[in-house]
Short mmCIF file of C-alpha atoms in Angstrom, two decimals:
data_model
loop_
_atom_site.label_atom_id
_atom_site.label_comp_id
_atom_site.label_asym_id
_atom_site.label_seq_id
_atom_site.Cartn_x
_atom_site.Cartn_y
_atom_site.Cartn_z
CA MET T 1 -127.25 159.88 36.44
CA ILE T 2 -131.05 159.95 36.10
CA ASP T 3 -133.03 158.62 39.09
CA LEU T 4 -136.76 159.21 38.79
CA LYS T 5 -137.55 157.54 42.13
CA LYS T 6 -136.26 160.63 43.95
CA LYS T 7 -139.18 162.62 42.54
CA GLU T 8 -142.58 162.95 44.20
CA VAL T 9 -146.13 163.33 42.93
CA TRP T 10 -148.63 164.34 45.59
CA PHE T 11 -152.01 162.62 45.76
CA VAL T 12 -154.52 165.26 46.86
CA THR T 13 -158.16 164.40 47.53
CA GLY T 14 -160.90 167.01 47.63
CA SER T 15 -163.98 166.99 49.85
CA GLN T 16 -165.77 169.41 52.18
CA HIS T 17 -166.84 169.67 55.84
CA LEU T 18 -170.52 169.11 54.95
CA TYR T 19 -170.32 165.33 55.22
CA GLY T 20 -169.21 165.05 58.84
CA GLU T 21 -166.22 163.48 60.56
CA GLU T 22 -167.14 159.83 59.97
CA THR T 23 -167.41 160.26 56.20
CA LEU T 24 -164.19 162.31 56.03
CA LEU T 25 -162.34 159.55 57.89
CA GLN T 26 -163.51 157.08 55.26
CA VAL T 27 -162.44 159.48 52.51
CA ALA T 28 -158.97 159.70 54.05
CA GLU T 29 -158.63 155.93 54.39
CA HIS T 30 -159.69 155.37 50.79
CA SER T 31 -157.26 158.04 49.61
CA LYS T 32 -154.39 156.49 51.56
CA THR T 33 -155.15 153.10 50.03
CA ILE T 34 -155.16 154.46 46.48
CA ALA T 35 -152.00 156.52 47.00
CA ALA T 36 -150.20 153.54 48.53
CA SER T 37 -151.27 151.31 45.66
CA LEU T 38 -150.03 153.79 43.06
CA ASN T 39 -146.78 154.19 44.96
CA ASP T 40 -146.19 150.43 45.18
CA THR T 41 -146.82 149.60 41.53
CA ASP T 42 -143.81 149.11 39.27
CA GLU T 43 -145.76 150.86 36.54
CA ILE T 44 -145.17 154.32 38.03
CA PRO T 45 -141.51 155.42 38.32
CA VAL T 46 -141.87 158.14 40.99
CA LYS T 47 -142.99 158.29 44.61
CA ILE T 48 -146.71 158.87 45.11
CA ILE T 49 -147.15 160.81 48.35
CA PHE T 50 -150.49 160.85 50.18
CA LYS T 51 -151.61 164.28 51.34
CA PRO T 52 -154.43 164.92 53.84
CA THR T 53 -157.88 165.58 52.41
CA VAL T 54 -158.43 169.24 51.53
CA LYS T 55 -161.80 170.59 52.63
CA SER T 56 -161.55 174.37 52.40
CA ALA T 57 -160.07 177.13 50.25
CA ASP T 58 -157.32 177.72 52.84
CA GLU T 59 -156.29 174.07 52.89
CA ILE T 60 -156.25 173.90 49.09
CA TYR T 61 -154.17 177.07 48.82
CA ALA T 62 -151.73 175.75 51.43
CA VAL T 63 -151.11 172.41 49.71
CA CYS T 64 -150.64 174.10 46.31
CA MET T 65 -148.18 176.58 47.82
CA GLU T 66 -146.31 173.75 49.53
CA ALA T 67 -146.12 171.83 46.25
CA ASN T 68 -144.71 174.90 44.50
CA THR T 69 -141.90 175.26 47.01
CA THR T 70 -141.03 171.58 47.49
CA LYS T 71 -138.10 170.82 45.23
CA ASP T 72 -138.78 167.12 44.70
CA CYS T 73 -142.52 167.57 44.09
CA ILE T 74 -143.01 167.45 40.32
CA GLY T 75 -146.80 167.53 40.21
CA ILE T 76 -150.16 166.83 41.81
CA ILE T 77 -152.75 164.13 41.17
CA ALA T 78 -156.13 165.49 42.24
CA TRP T 79 -159.26 163.43 42.90
CA MET T 80 -162.64 164.48 44.22
CA HIS T 81 -163.84 161.54 46.35
CA THR T 82 -166.99 163.46 47.27
CA PHE T 83 -168.33 166.75 46.03
CA SER T 84 -165.78 169.54 46.58
CA PRO T 85 -167.25 172.95 45.68
CA ALA T 86 -164.91 174.26 43.01
CA LYS T 87 -164.87 177.92 44.03
CA MET T 88 -162.72 176.69 46.93
CA TRP T 89 -160.10 175.62 44.39
CA ILE T 90 -159.69 178.93 42.56
CA GLY T 91 -157.03 180.43 44.82
CA GLY T 92 -154.91 177.29 44.91
CA LEU T 93 -155.15 176.60 41.19
CA LYS T 94 -154.23 180.21 40.40
CA ILE T 95 -150.87 179.86 42.12
CA LEU T 96 -150.08 176.20 41.31
CA ASN T 97 -147.05 176.09 39.01
CA LYS T 98 -146.56 172.31 38.99
CA PRO T 99 -148.26 169.95 36.47
CA LEU T 100 -151.70 168.66 37.41
CA LEU T 101 -153.36 165.34 36.62
CA HIS T 102 -157.08 165.04 37.30
CA PHE T 103 -157.80 161.41 38.18
CA HIS T 104 -161.49 160.70 37.56
CA THR T 105 -161.80 157.48 39.52
CA GLN T 106 -163.66 156.06 42.49
CA PHE T 107 -162.67 153.77 45.33
CA ASN T 108 -165.02 150.91 44.47
CA ARG T 109 -164.81 149.41 41.03
CA ASP T 110 -168.35 147.98 40.91
CA ILE T 111 -171.71 149.14 42.17
CA PRO T 112 -172.66 146.99 45.22
CA TRP T 113 -176.07 146.16 43.82
CA ALA T 114 -177.51 144.40 46.87
CA THR T 115 -176.31 146.84 49.53
CA ILE T 116 -176.11 150.25 47.88
CA ASP T 117 -177.89 152.94 49.93
CA MET T 118 -177.74 156.71 50.39
CA ASP T 119 -174.78 156.51 52.76
CA PHE T 120 -172.81 154.79 49.99
CA MET T 121 -174.01 157.39 47.47
CA ASN T 122 -173.00 160.31 49.71
CA LEU T 123 -169.53 158.87 50.23
CA ASN T 124 -168.79 157.87 46.63
CA GLN T 125 -169.61 160.98 44.60
CA SER T 126 -166.68 161.14 42.20
CA ALA T 127 -168.96 160.82 39.19
CA HIS T 128 -170.24 164.35 39.74
CA GLY T 129 -167.65 165.71 42.19
CA ASP T 130 -164.97 165.46 39.51
CA ARG T 131 -167.22 167.26 37.03
CA GLU T 132 -167.43 170.24 39.37
CA PHE T 133 -163.64 170.21 39.65
CA GLY T 134 -163.26 169.83 35.90
CA PHE T 135 -165.45 172.85 35.24
CA ILE T 136 -163.36 175.25 37.26
CA MET T 137 -160.16 174.21 35.50
CA SER T 138 -161.82 174.61 32.11
CA ARG T 139 -163.22 177.97 33.22
CA MET T 140 -159.70 179.02 34.24
CA ARG T 141 -158.24 177.66 30.95
CA LEU T 142 -155.78 175.44 32.79
CA ASN T 143 -153.74 172.76 31.06
CA ARG T 144 -154.01 169.38 32.75
CA LYS T 145 -154.34 165.70 31.96
CA VAL T 146 -157.60 163.89 32.68
CA VAL T 147 -157.40 160.14 33.35
CA VAL T 148 -160.68 158.23 33.63
CA GLY T 149 -160.84 154.73 35.06
CA HIS T 150 -160.51 152.64 38.17
CA TRP T 151 -157.28 153.11 40.10
CA GLN T 152 -156.34 149.43 39.70
CA ASP T 153 -156.95 149.25 35.96
CA PRO T 154 -153.74 148.73 33.92
CA GLU T 155 -154.97 151.31 31.39
CA SER T 156 -155.28 153.96 34.11
CA LEU T 157 -151.85 153.10 35.50
CA GLY T 158 -150.34 153.36 32.02
CA LYS T 159 -151.74 156.85 31.51
CA ILE T 160 -150.54 157.99 34.93
CA ASN T 161 -147.14 156.47 34.19
CA ALA T 162 -146.85 158.49 30.96
CA TRP T 163 -147.82 161.71 32.75
CA THR T 164 -145.42 161.21 35.67
CA ARG T 165 -142.57 160.57 33.24
CA ALA T 166 -143.44 163.71 31.29
CA ALA T 167 -143.54 165.63 34.58
CA CYS T 168 -140.03 164.35 35.37
CA GLY T 169 -138.80 165.68 32.04
CA TRP T 170 -140.50 169.02 32.60
CA ASN T 171 -139.10 169.29 36.12
CA ASP T 172 -135.63 168.49 34.82
CA TRP T 173 -135.78 171.46 32.43
CA GLN T 174 -136.44 173.94 35.23
CA THR T 175 -133.17 175.83 35.89
CA ALA T 176 -131.28 173.35 33.68
CA LYS T 177 -128.18 174.65 31.92
CA PHE T 178 -127.00 173.78 28.42
CA VAL T 179 -123.68 174.85 26.96
CA ARG T 180 -122.84 175.62 23.34
CA PHE T 181 -119.19 175.27 22.40
CA GLY T 182 -118.98 177.87 19.68
CA ASP T 183 -121.95 179.15 17.71
CA ASN T 184 -124.38 177.30 15.48
CA MET T 185 -123.45 176.22 11.96
CA ARG T 186 -123.17 179.28 9.77
CA ASN T 187 -126.19 180.33 7.68
CA VAL T 188 -128.44 177.56 9.04
CA ALA T 189 -131.96 178.71 9.93
CA VAL T 190 -133.62 176.00 12.01
CA THR T 191 -130.84 175.71 14.59
CA GLU T 192 -131.32 179.37 15.48
CA GLY T 193 -133.95 180.48 18.00
CA ASP T 194 -134.83 182.82 20.82
CA LYS T 195 -132.85 181.65 23.84
CA VAL T 196 -134.40 184.29 26.08
CA GLU T 197 -137.92 183.19 25.20
CA ALA T 198 -136.88 179.57 25.69
CA GLU T 199 -135.67 180.33 29.20
CA ILE T 200 -138.92 182.13 29.98
CA LYS T 201 -141.05 179.37 28.48
CA PHE T 202 -139.09 176.25 29.38
CA GLY T 203 -136.98 177.19 32.39
CA TYR T 204 -133.58 176.18 31.00
CA SER T 205 -130.73 178.49 30.02
CA VAL T 206 -128.37 178.25 27.05
CA ASN T 207 -125.00 180.00 27.03
CA THR T 208 -121.99 179.85 24.77
CA TYR T 209 -118.44 179.03 25.84
CA GLY T 210 -115.44 179.31 23.61
CA VAL T 211 -113.91 176.05 22.44
CA GLY T 212 -110.73 177.25 24.15
CA ASP T 213 -112.51 177.01 27.51
CA LEU T 214 -113.14 173.34 26.79
CA VAL T 215 -109.63 172.74 25.40
CA LYS T 216 -108.12 174.00 28.66
CA VAL T 217 -110.01 171.33 30.62
CA VAL T 218 -109.27 168.65 28.00
CA ASN T 219 -105.55 169.40 28.31
CA GLU T 220 -105.68 168.83 32.07
CA THR T 221 -106.53 165.15 31.49
CA THR T 222 -103.91 162.77 32.89
CA ASP T 223 -102.33 159.81 31.13
CA LYS T 224 -103.75 157.53 33.82
CA GLN T 225 -107.29 158.71 33.07
CA ILE T 226 -106.71 158.20 29.35
CA ASP T 227 -105.29 154.71 29.94
CA GLN T 228 -108.35 153.71 31.95
CA LEU T 229 -110.84 154.99 29.38
CA ALA T 230 -108.93 153.46 26.47
CA GLU T 231 -109.17 150.12 28.26
CA GLU T 232 -112.89 150.68 28.77
CA TYR T 233 -113.28 151.28 25.04
CA ALA T 234 -111.45 148.03 24.32
CA SER T 235 -113.63 146.01 26.71
CA SER T 236 -116.95 147.62 25.74
CA TYR T 237 -116.67 147.67 21.95
CA THR T 238 -115.13 145.81 19.05
CA LEU T 239 -112.09 147.92 18.18
CA MET T 240 -110.86 147.94 14.61
CA PRO T 241 -107.26 146.63 14.53
CA SER T 242 -105.58 150.00 13.94
CA LEU T 243 -107.08 151.35 17.18
CA LEU T 244 -105.83 148.52 19.37
CA LYS T 245 -102.91 149.11 21.69
CA GLY T 246 -99.83 149.04 19.49
CA GLY T 247 -101.91 149.80 16.39
CA GLU T 248 -100.94 152.59 14.04
CA GLN T 249 -103.96 154.74 15.05
CA HIS T 250 -104.08 153.92 18.76
CA GLN T 251 -103.02 157.49 19.53
CA SER T 252 -106.24 158.71 17.89
CA LEU T 253 -108.19 156.51 20.30
CA ARG T 254 -106.30 158.12 23.17
CA GLU T 255 -107.10 161.59 21.79
CA ALA T 256 -110.79 160.65 21.65
CA ALA T 257 -110.61 159.44 25.25
CA LYS T 258 -108.88 162.64 26.29
CA ILE T 259 -111.67 164.73 24.72
CA GLU T 260 -114.40 162.64 26.38
CA ILE T 261 -112.79 162.95 29.82
CA GLY T 262 -112.40 166.71 29.43
CA LEU T 263 -115.92 167.16 28.08
CA GLN T 264 -117.51 165.26 30.95
CA ALA T 265 -115.39 167.13 33.48
CA PHE T 266 -116.44 170.47 31.97
CA LEU T 267 -120.12 169.53 31.97
CA GLU T 268 -120.10 168.21 35.53
CA ALA T 269 -118.14 171.17 36.89
CA GLY T 270 -120.64 173.58 35.37
CA ASN T 271 -123.68 171.45 36.26
CA PHE T 272 -124.66 171.33 32.58
CA LYS T 273 -127.26 168.81 31.41
CA GLY T 274 -126.29 168.92 27.76
CA PHE T 275 -124.17 170.55 25.11
CA THR T 276 -123.70 171.33 21.44
CA ASP T 277 -120.67 171.66 19.24
CA THR T 278 -120.04 172.36 15.55
CA PHE T 279 -117.46 171.12 13.08
CA GLU T 280 -116.94 174.76 12.00
CA ASP T 281 -115.47 175.68 15.38
CA LEU T 282 -112.98 173.12 16.68
CA ASN T 283 -109.98 175.35 17.33
CA GLY T 284 -107.66 173.52 19.73
CA LEU T 285 -109.34 170.11 19.48
CA VAL T 286 -107.49 167.45 17.52
CA GLN T 287 -110.68 165.79 16.26
CA LEU T 288 -114.41 166.40 16.31
CA PRO T 289 -115.96 164.81 19.42
CA GLY T 290 -117.59 161.68 18.03
CA ILE T 291 -117.46 158.82 20.48
CA SER T 292 -117.48 161.47 23.23
CA ALA T 293 -120.91 162.74 22.22
CA GLN T 294 -122.22 159.20 21.73
CA ARG T 295 -121.12 158.01 25.15
CA LEU T 296 -122.11 161.17 27.03
CA MET T 297 -125.61 160.88 25.58
CA ALA T 298 -125.71 157.30 26.83
CA LYS T 299 -124.92 158.68 30.30
CA GLY T 300 -127.93 160.99 30.11
CA PHE T 301 -126.54 164.25 28.72
CA GLY T 302 -128.45 166.02 25.97
CA PHE T 303 -126.58 166.65 22.73
CA ALA T 304 -127.09 168.07 19.27
CA ALA T 305 -124.66 169.06 16.55
CA GLU T 306 -124.09 172.39 14.79
CA GLY T 307 -125.10 174.43 17.82
CA ASP T 308 -128.68 173.15 17.83
CA TRP T 309 -129.47 173.88 21.47
CA LYS T 310 -133.23 173.24 21.14
CA THR T 311 -132.61 169.65 20.08
CA ALA T 312 -129.93 169.14 22.73
CA ALA T 313 -132.46 170.18 25.38
CA LEU T 314 -135.13 167.92 23.87
CA VAL T 315 -132.73 164.94 23.83
CA ARG T 316 -132.08 165.49 27.54
CA ALA T 317 -135.79 165.76 28.34
CA MET T 318 -136.63 162.61 26.41
CA LYS T 319 -133.82 160.71 28.11
CA VAL T 320 -135.27 161.71 31.49
CA ILE T 321 -138.80 160.76 30.45
CA GLY T 322 -137.63 157.38 29.17
CA SER T 323 -135.28 156.61 32.06
CA GLY T 324 -135.53 152.97 33.07
CA LEU T 325 -137.55 151.93 30.03
CA LYS T 326 -136.24 149.41 27.53
CA GLY T 327 -134.70 151.11 24.51
CA GLY T 328 -132.97 154.44 24.08
CA ASN T 329 -133.16 158.02 22.88
CA SER T 330 -130.68 159.70 20.58
CA PHE T 331 -129.87 162.79 18.60
CA MET T 332 -130.82 162.00 15.01
CA GLU T 333 -131.01 163.44 11.51
CA ASP T 334 -132.96 162.40 8.42
CA TYR T 335 -130.05 161.76 6.09
CA THR T 336 -131.13 160.04 2.87
CA TYR T 337 -134.11 158.20 1.36
CA HIS T 338 -134.87 154.82 -0.16
CA PHE T 339 -137.61 155.59 -2.70
CA ASN T 340 -138.22 152.07 -3.96
CA PRO T 341 -142.01 152.01 -4.60
CA ASP T 342 -142.30 148.67 -2.86
CA ASN T 343 -140.34 149.62 0.25
CA ARG T 344 -139.92 153.35 0.88
CA MET T 345 -137.94 154.32 3.97
CA VAL T 346 -135.61 156.84 5.59
CA LEU T 347 -131.99 156.33 6.55
CA GLY T 348 -131.33 158.28 9.73
CA SER T 349 -127.83 159.01 10.92
CA HIS T 350 -125.37 161.80 11.52
CA MET T 351 -121.72 162.34 10.78
CA LEU T 352 -120.74 160.70 14.07
CA GLU T 353 -123.01 161.43 16.97
CA ILE T 354 -125.71 158.77 17.43
CA CYS T 355 -126.23 157.49 20.99
CA GLU T 356 -125.25 153.89 21.67
CA SER T 357 -128.44 153.45 23.73
CA ILE T 358 -130.27 152.62 20.48
CA ALA T 359 -127.64 150.12 19.24
CA ASP T 360 -128.71 146.66 18.16
CA GLY T 361 -125.86 144.60 19.58
CA LYS T 362 -122.28 145.47 20.45
CA PRO T 363 -121.04 148.58 18.62
CA SER T 364 -117.84 148.65 16.65
CA CYS T 365 -115.31 151.36 17.55
CA GLU T 366 -113.78 152.68 14.34
CA ILE T 367 -111.81 155.57 12.87
CA HIS T 368 -112.42 157.04 9.42
CA PRO T 369 -111.95 160.35 7.60
CA LEU T 370 -114.79 162.83 8.12
CA GLY T 371 -114.37 164.92 5.00
CA ILE T 372 -115.37 168.23 6.62
CA GLY T 373 -114.05 170.30 9.50
CA GLY T 374 -110.38 170.10 8.55
CA LYS T 375 -109.39 168.02 11.59
CA ALA T 376 -107.85 164.62 12.21
CA ASP T 377 -109.93 161.52 11.54
CA PRO T 378 -112.40 161.12 14.42
CA VAL T 379 -113.13 157.97 16.41
CA ARG T 380 -116.76 156.89 16.48
CA LEU T 381 -119.09 153.98 17.33
CA VAL T 382 -120.64 152.24 14.34
CA PHE T 383 -123.82 150.16 14.65
CA ASN T 384 -127.29 149.47 13.36
CA SER T 385 -130.39 150.19 15.41
CA ALA T 386 -133.02 147.65 16.35
CA PRO T 387 -136.34 147.39 14.47
CA GLY T 388 -139.62 148.24 16.16
CA PRO T 389 -142.01 151.11 16.97
CA ALA T 390 -140.30 154.47 17.43
CA LEU T 391 -140.81 158.18 16.95
CA ASN T 392 -138.97 161.31 15.91
CA ALA T 393 -139.54 164.59 17.72
CA SER T 394 -138.38 168.11 16.95
CA ILE T 395 -138.82 171.52 18.60
CA VAL T 396 -138.77 174.51 16.27
CA ASP T 397 -139.05 178.24 16.92
CA MET T 398 -141.95 179.58 14.83
CA GLY T 399 -141.29 183.19 15.80
CA ASN T 400 -144.36 183.70 17.97
CA ARG T 401 -144.27 180.28 19.62
CA PHE T 402 -142.40 177.02 19.95
CA ARG T 403 -143.79 173.99 18.13
CA LEU T 404 -143.18 170.37 19.15
CA LEU T 405 -143.52 168.12 16.12
CA VAL T 406 -143.82 164.35 16.54
CA ASN T 407 -143.82 161.68 13.83
CA GLU T 408 -144.56 158.09 14.75
CA VAL T 409 -142.42 155.65 12.74
CA ILE T 410 -141.60 151.97 12.49
CA ALA T 411 -137.91 151.09 12.44
CA VAL T 412 -136.83 148.24 10.19
CA ALA T 413 -133.76 146.04 9.91
CA PRO T 414 -131.33 146.92 7.12
CA MET T 415 -132.08 145.09 3.87
CA GLN T 416 -128.38 144.75 3.10
CA MET T 417 -125.02 145.40 4.68
CA MET T 418 -123.55 148.90 4.36
CA PRO T 419 -119.82 148.15 4.69
CA LYS T 420 -118.67 151.52 3.37
CA LEU T 421 -120.92 153.65 5.61
CA PRO T 422 -118.85 154.12 8.81
CA VAL T 423 -121.52 155.71 11.02
CA ALA T 424 -124.27 154.60 13.37
CA ARG T 425 -127.60 154.47 11.57
CA VAL T 426 -131.24 153.48 11.70
CA LEU T 427 -133.81 152.76 8.98
CA TRP T 428 -137.44 153.67 9.49
CA LYS T 429 -140.74 154.07 7.70
CA PRO T 430 -142.68 157.18 8.73
CA TYR T 431 -146.38 156.93 9.41
CA PRO T 432 -148.83 157.04 7.76
CA ASN T 433 -146.60 156.47 4.73
CA MET T 434 -143.44 157.94 3.25
CA HIS T 435 -145.11 160.54 1.04
CA THR T 436 -147.62 161.82 3.59
CA GLY T 437 -145.30 161.63 6.60
CA CYS T 438 -142.45 163.53 4.97
CA ALA T 439 -144.76 166.07 3.35
CA ALA T 440 -146.50 166.76 6.67
CA TRP T 441 -143.14 167.19 8.43
CA ILE T 442 -142.04 169.73 5.83
CA LEU T 443 -145.38 171.56 5.89
CA ALA T 444 -145.07 171.91 9.67
CA GLY T 445 -141.52 173.29 9.43
CA GLY T 446 -139.96 170.32 11.21
CA ALA T 447 -136.20 170.46 11.62
CA HIS T 448 -133.70 168.08 10.03
CA HIS T 449 -132.41 167.41 13.56
CA THR T 450 -134.60 165.33 15.86
CA CYS T 451 -134.58 163.17 18.94
CA TYR T 452 -135.25 159.58 17.91
CA SER T 453 -136.89 157.46 20.61
CA GLN T 454 -137.40 153.73 20.91
CA ASN T 455 -139.13 153.84 24.30
CA LEU T 456 -141.42 156.88 24.32
CA THR T 457 -144.90 157.19 22.87
CA SER T 458 -146.92 160.08 21.54
CA GLU T 459 -148.74 160.15 24.88
CA HIS T 460 -145.51 161.00 26.74
CA LEU T 461 -144.81 163.95 24.45
CA THR T 462 -148.44 165.09 24.35
CA ASP T 463 -148.39 165.33 28.15
CA PHE T 464 -145.01 167.10 27.99
CA ALA T 465 -146.29 169.68 25.50
CA GLU T 466 -149.33 170.33 27.71
CA MET T 467 -147.07 171.00 30.70
CA ALA T 468 -144.91 173.33 28.64
CA GLY T 469 -147.94 175.09 27.20
CA ILE T 470 -146.64 174.79 23.64
CA GLU T 471 -148.11 173.77 20.31
CA LEU T 472 -148.05 170.05 19.53
CA VAL T 473 -148.30 168.77 15.96
CA MET T 474 -148.69 165.01 15.52
CA ILE T 475 -148.02 162.91 12.41
CA ASP T 476 -149.37 159.39 12.88
CA LYS T 477 -151.26 156.57 11.17
CA ASP T 478 -154.35 158.76 10.73
CA THR T 479 -152.67 161.84 9.23
CA GLN T 480 -154.12 163.14 5.97
CA ILE T 481 -152.59 166.18 4.27
CA PRO T 482 -155.79 168.26 3.72
CA GLN T 483 -156.81 167.89 7.37
CA PHE T 484 -153.20 168.42 8.48
CA LYS T 485 -153.04 171.71 6.59
CA ASN T 486 -156.25 172.81 8.25
CA GLU T 487 -154.83 171.94 11.66
CA LEU T 488 -151.78 174.10 10.95
CA ARG T 489 -154.04 176.98 9.84
CA TRP T 490 -156.21 176.68 12.96
CA ASN T 491 -153.13 176.60 15.17
CA GLU T 492 -151.81 179.70 13.47
CA MET T 493 -155.02 181.57 14.30
CA TYR T 494 -155.05 180.24 17.89
CA TYR T 495 -151.50 181.29 18.68
CA ARG T 496 -151.79 184.61 16.89
#
C-alpha cells in the first residue's frame, strides 16, 4: 500500500555564469555523480533526480515552480557547488512549497595538498557558497534541514534518509482524507480539535460519516469473502479453540471478518487513508471493530479510537515515514503503571486496537468480553511487543497552535505472564526516567493516545515538525523538569 520509491527528491545545484562554461560543465558532472550516488544507495528510500545547474534568478524560479507542480516531487536538496549569489534565490524560495534540505557538502572529500591551486579553489567553493545560501534562508525565516558532511559519509546519508522519509509522510498528508465513524467519545477534551485549522496547516481533511453508512457496506459482504478471510485468520494466527471452524464462537470470527471486509471496502472506495470509531456509537455493528482496526493498521491505514482524528492522522504519517524499516508503528495508549522503585515502567495497550506490526512473534486470535459498549464480545489479536528502543508521539491542539510531543522510551520484555489480560500490549520505560518523563508529558499537555514506533527516531519527527511548521517538544535522556518548563514558557511566548 505504501511505496516510497515512487516519490522523487530533486537534487538542485547552484552556481552562476561568472565562472565560464568549462567550470560549469565540471559543476554539472560533479552534481550528476552525487545525485546518482544518492539515488543508488539503499540508505535513501526515494528517487533522487538530478536537475540542471541553476545559474540565474529565472532558472531558480523555474525549477521551484516545477517542483511545486510535480505531483511525485516531495522536496528539494540544494547544494551550492560554487558561489551562487543568494539574491537570485529570493523569488524561487518565496514560492517553493515543498520541503527543502540544504546539503553543505563538497565533491572532494580531502584537500589535494600537492596539487591544489586557484582553479581548484574557484571550482570547489561550497565552504562559503553554502553560507551565502544559508543566510538568505535565515533572512527569509525559512524552515529547512541543514546536513553537513561529505556525500559518501554514512552519517550524511543517514540524515538525508531521515529527511526524505519525513518528506514522504508530509507529502502523504497533503489532500489526504480521514473518516470518523460517529463523533469522538463524549466529554473527552484531548480528542477534540480544530479540523478546519488542521486542514489549513496539514493539508488533510477529516469528515464524519454515520455508522449506518459503514453498516450498509458491511452488509454487502458475501459469504465467499467471509470464508476466505476466516481462513486467512486461521492460517495467520493461533486461533483459540472456540473460534475454530465448528467452534461455538466461530460465528463471531465470521462477524469480525465481515466488519473488516466492509471497513476496507469503505475506506478504499472513499480514498481514505485512515479512520476512527468509538465504542459509544456502534449502532448496527454486531461488535466493536477490534481485529479489523489491528489488521487495517498493518496494511498502512491510520487509526485511533474514540474519534481521535489527530492521532489517526499521525499513525498514518508515521507508517509512511517508517515504510520498509524493520519494526512497526501502532496506535497506543498509556494504560497503567508499574511503580516498583527498582523497575518503574508503563504498560501500554488499548481495549483492542494495537497494530500487529509491533508484535513479538505470532499473535493469538481470541474473543473475550469487552465490558463497555454494550455489544457482542469482540475478536482481537493478543500479543506482546518486542523489547528495544522506541518512542511515543502525540499531536495536541493547544488552541493557538498544534504541538507535536515526542518521548523516547526503551521497551522491555514482560517480567511475568499476563494470562488474564486479553489484549495486545507493550511495556516500556520512558526517558530520562519514569518520574521525569511522565511529569514532562503531563506538563506539555500530551494526550493519552499516541503513536508508538519501533522504527522511527526523534530525527524523523523533528524533520516532520519542521516541514509542518509546528511546535516540537522533545522528552529524552537529557530532559530536566526546570529546563523543560522554561522551554514550554519560551514556546508560549514565541507562538503567541
